[in-house]
DNA sequence: ACATTCACTACTCATTTAGTAGAGAATATA
DNA sequence: TATATTCTCTACTAAATGAGTAGTGAATGT
């Protein structure tokens, strides 16, 4: 039941981006500094967020990242699936062929239902609200003091 | 978001046990055969189910396993936590000390809420119902035919 | 042309997962 | 009490995954 570092960082990246993108783009370097995530490591998961259509990237001077659609239309589920692939508690749920018991196994049904319930929970969190709540902490989302 | 083999097998073990324990005890060997899980591997997770107070074990002739309380009072959450420890999507939720940003991080709040929501879902599944639904498949929960 | 910025591949190291193997401890029963 | 039976514990192994660094390459605004 543990999420990977990539997913954790991706959420922080997205919240930070949503908070600082206002008309302009945001540099990986700046998010790296604020979030204390190495630029190199950011380079690993950010292309996944881009391929999933959550952010846009541009290179060169004045380059950087921006959201590909309104923050209100980006959910936690989108972010998790962008980085880890389709949500699924056990392999046989999405891919019955890997276990010959799939057709008769009640446990598989349970995991399937639970997976859908969790996906539903994750899809109820949207980036706009998460960023707003981060802002309301009045910390600028930078560790300091 | 993937569960371990131990948890998957533990659920199948518990469902099988609930289906076959009727007055008597059930042997690991029999569950091993029906579920196609090696006896050796069963020996790895079953002591965890026992320490968590979900099953009872006795050794020697007429030994075997039984439920430590009514199936209706054993939940999926009990089983998952018995084998993997307290449910928790990211470490900082249960253990804020591991990250200095814990106090101001909205992402942490999100993971905390989501963890509680998932735990709630898991606690709604009880073993009695899962076993009943397995039985109603009329397969005796053995791969065969 | 060039500095800037993201993108991609390769590599490393530690940890976790998924087992097997074998000896040891408990116990009902003859 | 001897013994077959059954669970329990520790050690070990191999493969996969996780977490990250490093270096090069490709795009782009000025």
Coordinates of C-alpha atoms (C1' of nucleotides) in Angstrom, one line a residue:
Chain A
X1 CA 0.0 0.0 0.0
X2 CA 2.9 2.4 -0.4
X3 CA 3.1 4.8 -3.3
X4 CA 6.4 5.4 -5.0
X5 CA 8.6 8.5 -4.6
X6 CA 7.8 9.4 -8.2
X7 CA 4.1 9.7 -7.5
X8 CA 4.7 11.6 -4.3
X9 CA 7.0 14.0 -6.0
X10 CA 4.7 14.3 -9.0
X11 CA 1.9 15.5 -6.8
X12 CA 4.1 18.1 -5.2
X13 CA 5.4 19.1 -8.6
X14 CA 1.8 19.6 -9.9
X15 CA 0.7 21.5 -6.8
X16 CA 3.7 23.8 -7.0
X17 CA 3.2 24.3 -10.7
X18 CA -0.5 25.2 -10.3
X19 CA 0.5 27.7 -7.6
X20 CA 3.2 29.4 -9.6
X21 CA 2.0 29.3 -13.2
X22 CA 0.2 32.5 -13.8
X23 CA 0.4 33.6 -17.4
X24 CA 4.0 32.5 -17.7
X25 CA 5.7 29.2 -17.5
X26 CA 7.6 27.7 -14.5
X27 CA 11.1 26.3 -14.6
X28 CA 12.0 22.9 -13.4
X29 CA 14.9 24.5 -11.6
X30 CA 12.6 26.7 -9.6
X31 CA 10.3 23.8 -8.6
X32 CA 13.4 21.8 -7.8
X33 CA 14.5 24.5 -5.4
X34 CA 11.2 25.0 -3.7
X35 CA 10.4 21.3 -3.4
X36 CA 13.9 20.1 -2.8
X37 CA 13.7 17.6 -5.5
X38 CA 16.8 17.3 -7.7
X39 CA 16.4 18.6 -11.2
X40 CA 17.7 15.3 -12.5
X41 CA 15.1 13.3 -10.7
X42 CA 12.4 15.7 -11.9
X43 CA 13.5 14.9 -15.4
X44 CA 12.4 11.3 -14.8
X45 CA 8.7 11.7 -14.0
X46 CA 7.9 15.0 -15.7
X47 CA 7.9 13.5 -19.2
X48 CA 5.3 11.1 -18.0
X49 CA 3.1 13.9 -16.9
X50 CA 3.6 15.5 -20.3
X51 CA 2.8 12.3 -22.3
X52 CA -0.4 11.9 -20.2
X53 CA -1.4 15.3 -21.4
X54 CA -1.4 17.0 -18.0
X55 CA 1.3 19.6 -18.6
X56 CA 3.0 21.3 -21.5
X57 CA 6.7 21.9 -21.8
X58 CA 8.7 24.2 -23.9
X59 CA 12.5 24.5 -24.2
X60 CA 15.0 27.2 -24.6
X61 CA 14.9 30.7 -23.1
X62 CA 11.5 31.5 -21.7
X63 CA 10.8 27.8 -21.7
X64 CA 9.4 25.8 -18.8
X65 CA 6.2 24.1 -17.8
X66 CA 2.6 25.0 -17.8
X67 CA -0.7 23.1 -17.2
X68 CA -2.2 21.6 -20.3
X69 CA -5.7 22.1 -19.1
X70 CA -7.4 23.9 -16.2
X71 CA -6.3 22.8 -12.8
X72 CA -9.9 22.1 -11.9
X73 CA -9.9 19.4 -14.6
X74 CA -6.8 17.6 -13.4
X75 CA -7.4 15.0 -10.7
X76 CA -5.3 13.0 -8.4
X77 CA -6.2 9.9 -10.4
X78 CA -4.8 11.5 -13.5
X79 CA -1.5 12.2 -11.8
X80 CA -1.2 8.8 -10.2
X81 CA -2.0 7.0 -13.5
X82 CA 0.2 9.2 -15.5
X83 CA 3.2 8.1 -13.5
X84 CA 2.3 4.5 -12.4
X85 CA 0.0 3.4 -15.2
X86 CA -3.6 2.3 -14.8
X87 CA -4.6 1.9 -11.1
X88 CA -5.0 -1.7 -10.2
X89 CA -4.5 -3.5 -6.9
X90 CA -3.6 -6.8 -8.4
X91 CA -2.6 -7.8 -11.9
X92 CA -5.3 -10.3 -12.6
X93 CA -8.0 -7.5 -12.3
X94 CA -7.0 -5.8 -15.6
X95 CA -5.4 -8.9 -17.1
X96 CA -7.3 -12.1 -16.3
X97 CA -5.0 -14.1 -18.5
X98 CA -2.2 -14.1 -16.0
X99 CA -4.1 -16.4 -13.6
X100 CA -6.1 -19.5 -14.6
X101 CA -8.3 -19.1 -11.5
X102 CA -9.5 -15.6 -12.6
X103 CA -12.9 -16.9 -13.8
X104 CA -13.9 -18.4 -10.4
X105 CA -11.9 -16.4 -7.9
X106 CA -14.0 -14.3 -5.5
X107 CA -10.8 -12.6 -4.2
X108 CA -10.3 -11.2 -7.7
X109 CA -13.7 -9.7 -7.6
X110 CA -13.0 -8.1 -4.3
X111 CA -9.8 -6.5 -5.5
X112 CA -11.6 -5.4 -8.7
X113 CA -14.3 -3.6 -6.7
X114 CA -11.9 -2.1 -4.3
X115 CA -9.7 -0.9 -7.1
X116 CA -12.7 0.9 -8.7
X117 CA -13.6 2.4 -5.3
X118 CA -10.1 3.8 -4.8
X119 CA -10.0 5.2 -8.3
X120 CA -13.2 6.9 -7.6
X121 CA -11.8 8.5 -4.4
X122 CA -8.7 9.7 -6.3
X123 CA -10.8 11.2 -9.1
X124 CA -12.6 13.4 -6.5
X125 CA -9.5 15.4 -5.7
X126 CA -8.8 18.1 -8.2
X127 CA -5.6 20.1 -8.6
X128 CA -7.3 23.5 -8.3
X129 CA -8.7 22.7 -4.8
X130 CA -5.4 21.1 -3.7
X131 CA -3.5 24.1 -4.8
X132 CA -6.0 26.5 -3.1
X133 CA -5.7 24.6 0.1
X134 CA -1.9 24.7 -0.1
X135 CA -2.1 28.4 -0.6
X136 CA -4.3 28.9 2.4
X137 CA -1.6 27.6 4.6
X138 CA 0.2 30.9 3.9
X139 CA 3.6 29.2 3.6
X140 CA 4.1 29.7 -0.1
X141 CA 4.7 26.0 -0.1
X142 CA 8.4 26.5 0.6
X143 CA 10.0 25.0 3.6
X144 CA 11.5 27.9 5.5
X145 CA 11.5 29.6 8.9
Chain B
X1 CA -0.7 0.6 -6.2
X2 CA 0.1 -3.1 -6.4
X3 CA -0.5 -5.4 -3.4
X4 CA 2.0 -8.1 -2.6
X5 CA 1.6 -11.8 -3.3
X6 CA 1.5 -12.4 0.4
X7 CA -1.6 -10.3 0.8
X8 CA -3.3 -11.8 -2.3
X9 CA -2.5 -15.3 -1.0
X10 CA -3.6 -14.4 2.5
X11 CA -7.1 -13.4 1.3
X12 CA -7.4 -16.6 -0.7
X13 CA -6.2 -18.5 2.4
X14 CA -8.8 -16.9 4.6
X15 CA -11.7 -17.4 2.2
X16 CA -10.7 -21.0 1.8
X17 CA -10.4 -21.5 5.5
X18 CA -13.8 -19.8 6.1
X19 CA -15.4 -22.1 3.5
X20 CA -13.9 -25.4 4.9
X21 CA -13.7 -24.9 8.6
X22 CA -16.9 -26.4 10.0
X23 CA -16.4 -27.7 13.5
X24 CA -13.0 -29.1 12.7
X25 CA -9.7 -27.5 11.8
X26 CA -8.3 -27.1 8.3
X27 CA -4.8 -28.3 7.3
X28 CA -2.3 -26.0 5.6
X29 CA -1.7 -28.9 3.2
X30 CA -5.3 -29.0 2.1
X31 CA -5.5 -25.2 1.5
X32 CA -2.1 -25.5 -0.3
X33 CA -3.6 -28.0 -2.7
X34 CA -6.8 -26.2 -3.3
X35 CA -5.3 -22.8 -3.7
X36 CA -2.1 -24.0 -5.4
X37 CA 0.1 -22.2 -3.0
X38 CA 3.2 -24.0 -1.7
X39 CA 3.0 -25.2 1.9
X40 CA 6.4 -23.5 2.4
X41 CA 5.1 -20.2 1.3
X42 CA 2.0 -20.5 3.4
X43 CA 4.3 -20.9 6.3
X44 CA 5.5 -17.3 5.7
X45 CA 2.3 -15.4 6.0
X46 CA 0.1 -17.6 8.2
X47 CA 2.0 -16.8 11.4
X48 CA 1.2 -13.1 10.7
X49 CA -2.5 -13.8 10.4
X50 CA -2.2 -15.7 13.7
X51 CA -0.3 -12.9 15.5
X52 CA -2.9 -10.5 14.4
X53 CA -5.5 -12.6 16.1
X54 CA -7.4 -13.6 13.0
X55 CA -6.8 -17.4 13.1
X56 CA -5.9 -20.0 15.6
X57 CA -3.4 -22.8 15.0
X58 CA -2.8 -26.1 16.6
X59 CA 0.0 -28.6 15.9
X60 CA 0.3 -32.3 15.8
X61 CA -2.3 -34.9 14.7
X62 CA -5.8 -33.2 14.4
X63 CA -4.0 -29.9 14.3
X64 CA -4.6 -27.2 11.7
X65 CA -6.2 -23.8 11.5
X66 CA -9.5 -22.3 12.5
X67 CA -10.9 -18.8 12.7
X68 CA -10.2 -16.9 15.9
X69 CA -13.5 -15.1 15.7
X70 CA -16.7 -15.2 13.6
X71 CA -16.0 -14.6 9.9
X72 CA -18.5 -11.7 10.0
X73 CA -16.1 -9.9 12.3
X74 CA -13.0 -10.3 10.1
X75 CA -12.6 -7.6 7.5
X76 CA -10.4 -7.2 4.4
X77 CA -8.6 -4.4 6.3
X78 CA -7.8 -6.8 9.1
X79 CA -6.2 -9.2 6.6
X80 CA -4.2 -6.6 4.8
X81 CA -2.9 -5.0 7.9
X82 CA -2.1 -8.3 9.5
X83 CA 0.3 -9.0 6.6
X84 CA 1.5 -5.6 5.5
X85 CA 1.2 -3.5 8.7
X86 CA -0.8 -0.4 9.1
X87 CA -2.4 0.8 5.9
X88 CA -0.7 4.0 4.7
X89 CA -0.1 5.4 1.2
X90 CA 3.0 7.3 2.1
X91 CA 5.3 7.1 5.1
X92 CA 5.0 10.7 6.3
X93 CA 1.2 10.2 7.0
X94 CA 1.8 7.9 10.0
X95 CA 5.3 9.2 10.8
X96 CA 5.6 12.9 10.2
X97 CA 9.1 13.0 11.6
X98 CA 10.6 11.5 8.4
X99 CA 9.9 14.7 6.4
X100 CA 10.6 18.2 7.6
X101 CA 7.9 19.5 5.2
X102 CA 5.2 17.4 6.9
X103 CA 3.7 20.4 8.8
X104 CA 3.0 22.5 5.8
X105 CA 2.6 20.0 3.0
X106 CA -0.9 19.8 1.4
X107 CA 0.1 16.7 -0.5
X108 CA 0.6 14.9 2.8
X109 CA -3.0 15.9 3.9
X110 CA -4.3 14.5 0.6
X111 CA -2.5 11.2 1.1
X112 CA -3.7 11.1 4.7
X113 CA -7.4 11.6 3.8
X114 CA -7.1 9.1 0.9
X115 CA -5.5 6.5 3.2
X116 CA -8.4 6.8 5.6
X117 CA -10.9 6.6 2.8
X118 CA -9.3 3.4 1.5
X119 CA -9.1 1.9 4.9
X120 CA -12.8 2.6 5.3
X121 CA -13.5 0.8 2.0
X122 CA -11.5 -2.2 3.1
X123 CA -13.2 -2.4 6.4
X124 CA -16.6 -2.8 4.7
X125 CA -15.7 -6.2 3.3
X126 CA -16.1 -9.0 5.7
X127 CA -15.0 -12.6 5.4
X128 CA -18.4 -14.1 5.9
X129 CA -19.8 -12.3 2.9
X130 CA -16.7 -12.9 0.8
X131 CA -16.9 -16.6 1.6
X132 CA -20.6 -16.8 0.8
X133 CA -20.1 -15.2 -2.5
X134 CA -17.3 -17.6 -3.3
X135 CA -19.6 -20.5 -2.4
X136 CA -22.4 -19.2 -4.6
X137 CA -20.1 -19.6 -7.6
X138 CA -20.6 -23.3 -7.2
X139 CA -17.0 -24.1 -7.8
X140 CA -15.9 -25.2 -4.4
X141 CA -13.2 -22.7 -5.0
X142 CA -11.0 -25.3 -6.6
X143 CA -9.7 -24.8 -10.1
X144 CA -10.8 -28.0 -11.9
X145 CA -13.3 -29.2 -14.4
Chain C
dA1 C1' 25.3 31.5 -33.1
dC2 C1' 24.4 30.5 -28.6
dA3 C1' 22.9 30.2 -24.0
dT4 C1' 19.1 28.0 -22.1
dT5 C1' 16.0 24.4 -21.0
dC6 C1' 13.8 20.1 -21.4
dA7 C1' 14.4 14.9 -23.0
dC8 C1' 16.6 10.5 -23.2
dT9 C1' 19.7 6.7 -22.2
dA10 C1' 22.8 4.3 -19.4
dC11 C1' 24.4 3.0 -15.2
dT12 C1' 24.7 2.1 -10.0
dC13 C1' 23.4 0.7 -5.5
dA14 C1' 20.2 -0.7 -2.0
dT15 C1' 15.9 -2.7 -0.9
dT16 C1' 12.1 -5.6 -1.5
dT17 C1' 9.7 -9.5 -3.3
dA18 C1' 9.0 -14.2 -3.9
dG19 C1' 10.2 -17.9 -3.1
dT20 C1' 13.1 -22.8 -1.4
dA21 C1' 15.3 -25.5 2.2
dG22 C1' 15.9 -27.5 6.5
dA23 C1' 15.9 -27.8 11.4
dG24 C1' 13.0 -27.2 15.5
dA25 C1' 9.0 -27.1 18.7
dA26 C1' 4.4 -28.6 20.0
dT27 C1' 0.8 -32.1 20.5
dA28 C1' -2.9 -35.9 19.9
dT29 C1' -3.0 -40.6 20.0
dA30 C1' -1.6 -45.4 20.2
Chain D
dT1 C1' 6.2 -42.4 26.5
dA2 C1' 7.2 -42.8 21.7
dT3 C1' 6.0 -41.2 17.4
dA4 C1' 3.9 -39.4 13.5
dT5 C1' 2.0 -35.2 12.5
dT6 C1' 1.6 -30.4 11.9
dC7 C1' 2.8 -25.8 12.6
dT8 C1' 7.1 -22.3 13.3
dC9 C1' 11.4 -20.1 12.7
dT10 C1' 15.7 -18.9 10.5
dA11 C1' 18.8 -18.7 6.7
dC12 C1' 19.6 -18.3 2.1
dT13 C1' 19.0 -17.1 -3.0
dA14 C1' 17.6 -14.9 -7.3
dA15 C1' 15.1 -11.6 -9.7
dA16 C1' 12.8 -7.4 -9.8
dT17 C1' 12.0 -2.8 -8.4
dG18 C1' 13.0 1.7 -6.5
dA19 C1' 15.7 5.8 -6.1
dG20 C1' 18.8 8.3 -7.8
dT21 C1' 23.3 10.3 -10.5
dA22 C1' 25.6 11.4 -14.8
dG23 C1' 26.2 12.6 -19.3
dT24 C1' 24.7 13.5 -23.9
dG25 C1' 21.3 15.2 -27.2
dA26 C1' 17.6 18.0 -29.1
dA27 C1' 14.8 22.1 -29.3
dT28 C1' 14.1 27.1 -29.2
dG29 C1' 14.0 32.2 -28.0
dT30 C1' 17.0 36.1 -28.5

